[in-house]
Amino acid sequence: MTYNAKAKVLKQPTPVEIKEVRKKAGLTQQQAAELVHRADGARWREWEGGKYGIDLAVWELFLLKTGLRSLGMT
């Protein structure tokens, strides 16, 4: 999906992937934003809407904190 296992490098997720992974984690946009230290869910909505690309460090933090990276979501 968004992880190149051979190179062990995260790839930029699509807005659809961001939304799918958030929903798999069972979080609202606001909860997801707060999990990665964003006080406002507006930025998360912009990432899911495709207005801005999510910073890869933030994406990796989200995957690690939700446990989805280790479950093969990436």
CSV table of C-alpha atoms in Angstrom, one decimal:
chain,number,residue,atom,x,y,z
A,1,MET,CA,0.0,0.0,0.0
A,2,THR,CA,2.3,2.8,1.2
A,3,TYR,CA,5.4,0.9,2.3
A,4,ASN,CA,8.1,-0.4,0.0
A,5,ALA,CA,9.2,-3.4,2.0
A,6,LYS,CA,12.4,-3.9,0.0
A,7,ALA,CA,13.6,-0.3,0.5
A,8,LYS,CA,11.9,0.0,3.9
A,9,VAL,CA,10.8,3.5,3.0
A,10,LEU,CA,7.3,5.0,3.4
A,11,LYS,CA,5.6,6.2,0.2
A,12,GLN,CA,3.3,9.2,0.1
A,13,PRO,CA,-0.2,7.9,0.9
A,14,THR,CA,-3.1,8.9,-1.2
A,15,PRO,CA,-6.1,10.7,0.3
A,16,VAL,CA,-8.1,7.5,0.0
A,17,GLU,CA,-5.4,5.5,1.8
A,18,ILE,CA,-5.3,8.1,4.6
A,19,LYS,CA,-9.1,7.8,5.1
A,20,GLU,CA,-9.1,4.0,4.9
A,21,VAL,CA,-6.4,3.6,7.5
A,22,ARG,CA,-8.0,6.1,9.8
A,23,LYS,CA,-11.3,4.3,9.6
A,24,LYS,CA,-9.5,0.9,10.2
A,25,ALA,CA,-8.1,2.5,13.4
A,26,GLY,CA,-11.7,3.4,14.4
A,27,LEU,CA,-10.9,7.1,14.8
A,28,THR,CA,-12.7,10.2,13.7
A,29,GLN,CA,-10.7,12.9,11.9
A,30,GLN,CA,-10.5,14.9,15.0
A,31,GLN,CA,-9.2,11.9,17.1
A,32,ALA,CA,-6.7,11.1,14.4
A,33,ALA,CA,-5.4,14.6,14.3
A,34,GLU,CA,-5.0,14.7,18.1
A,35,LEU,CA,-3.2,11.4,18.0
A,36,VAL,CA,-0.4,13.0,15.9
A,37,HIS,CA,-0.4,16.2,18.0
A,38,ARG,CA,-2.6,18.3,15.7
A,39,ALA,CA,-5.1,20.2,17.8
A,40,ASP,CA,-7.4,20.8,15.0
A,41,GLY,CA,-9.1,18.2,12.8
A,42,ALA,CA,-9.1,20.6,9.9
A,43,ARG,CA,-5.6,19.6,8.8
A,44,TRP,CA,-6.6,15.9,8.8
A,45,ARG,CA,-9.6,16.8,6.6
A,46,GLU,CA,-7.3,18.6,4.2
A,47,TRP,CA,-5.1,15.5,4.0
A,48,GLU,CA,-8.0,13.2,3.3
A,49,GLY,CA,-9.5,15.7,0.9
A,50,GLY,CA,-6.2,15.9,-1.1
A,51,LYS,CA,-5.6,19.6,-0.5
A,52,TYR,CA,-2.2,18.9,1.1
A,53,GLY,CA,0.0,15.8,1.3
A,54,ILE,CA,0.5,14.4,4.8
A,55,ASP,CA,4.0,14.8,6.1
A,56,LEU,CA,5.6,11.3,6.1
A,57,ALA,CA,6.9,11.7,9.6
A,58,VAL,CA,3.3,12.4,10.8
A,59,TRP,CA,2.0,9.5,8.7
A,60,GLU,CA,4.6,7.1,10.2
A,61,LEU,CA,3.7,8.4,13.7
A,62,PHE,CA,0.1,7.7,13.1
A,63,LEU,CA,0.8,4.2,11.8
A,64,LEU,CA,3.0,3.4,14.7
A,65,LYS,CA,0.7,4.8,17.4
A,66,THR,CA,-2.3,2.9,16.0
A,67,GLY,CA,-0.3,-0.3,15.5
A,68,LEU,CA,-1.3,-0.5,11.9
A,69,ARG,CA,2.2,-0.5,10.5
A,70,SER,CA,3.1,-3.7,12.2
A,71,LEU,CA,-0.2,-5.3,11.1
A,72,GLY,CA,0.7,-5.0,7.5
A,73,MET,CA,-1.3,-1.9,6.7
A,74,THR,CA,1.7,-0.4,5.1
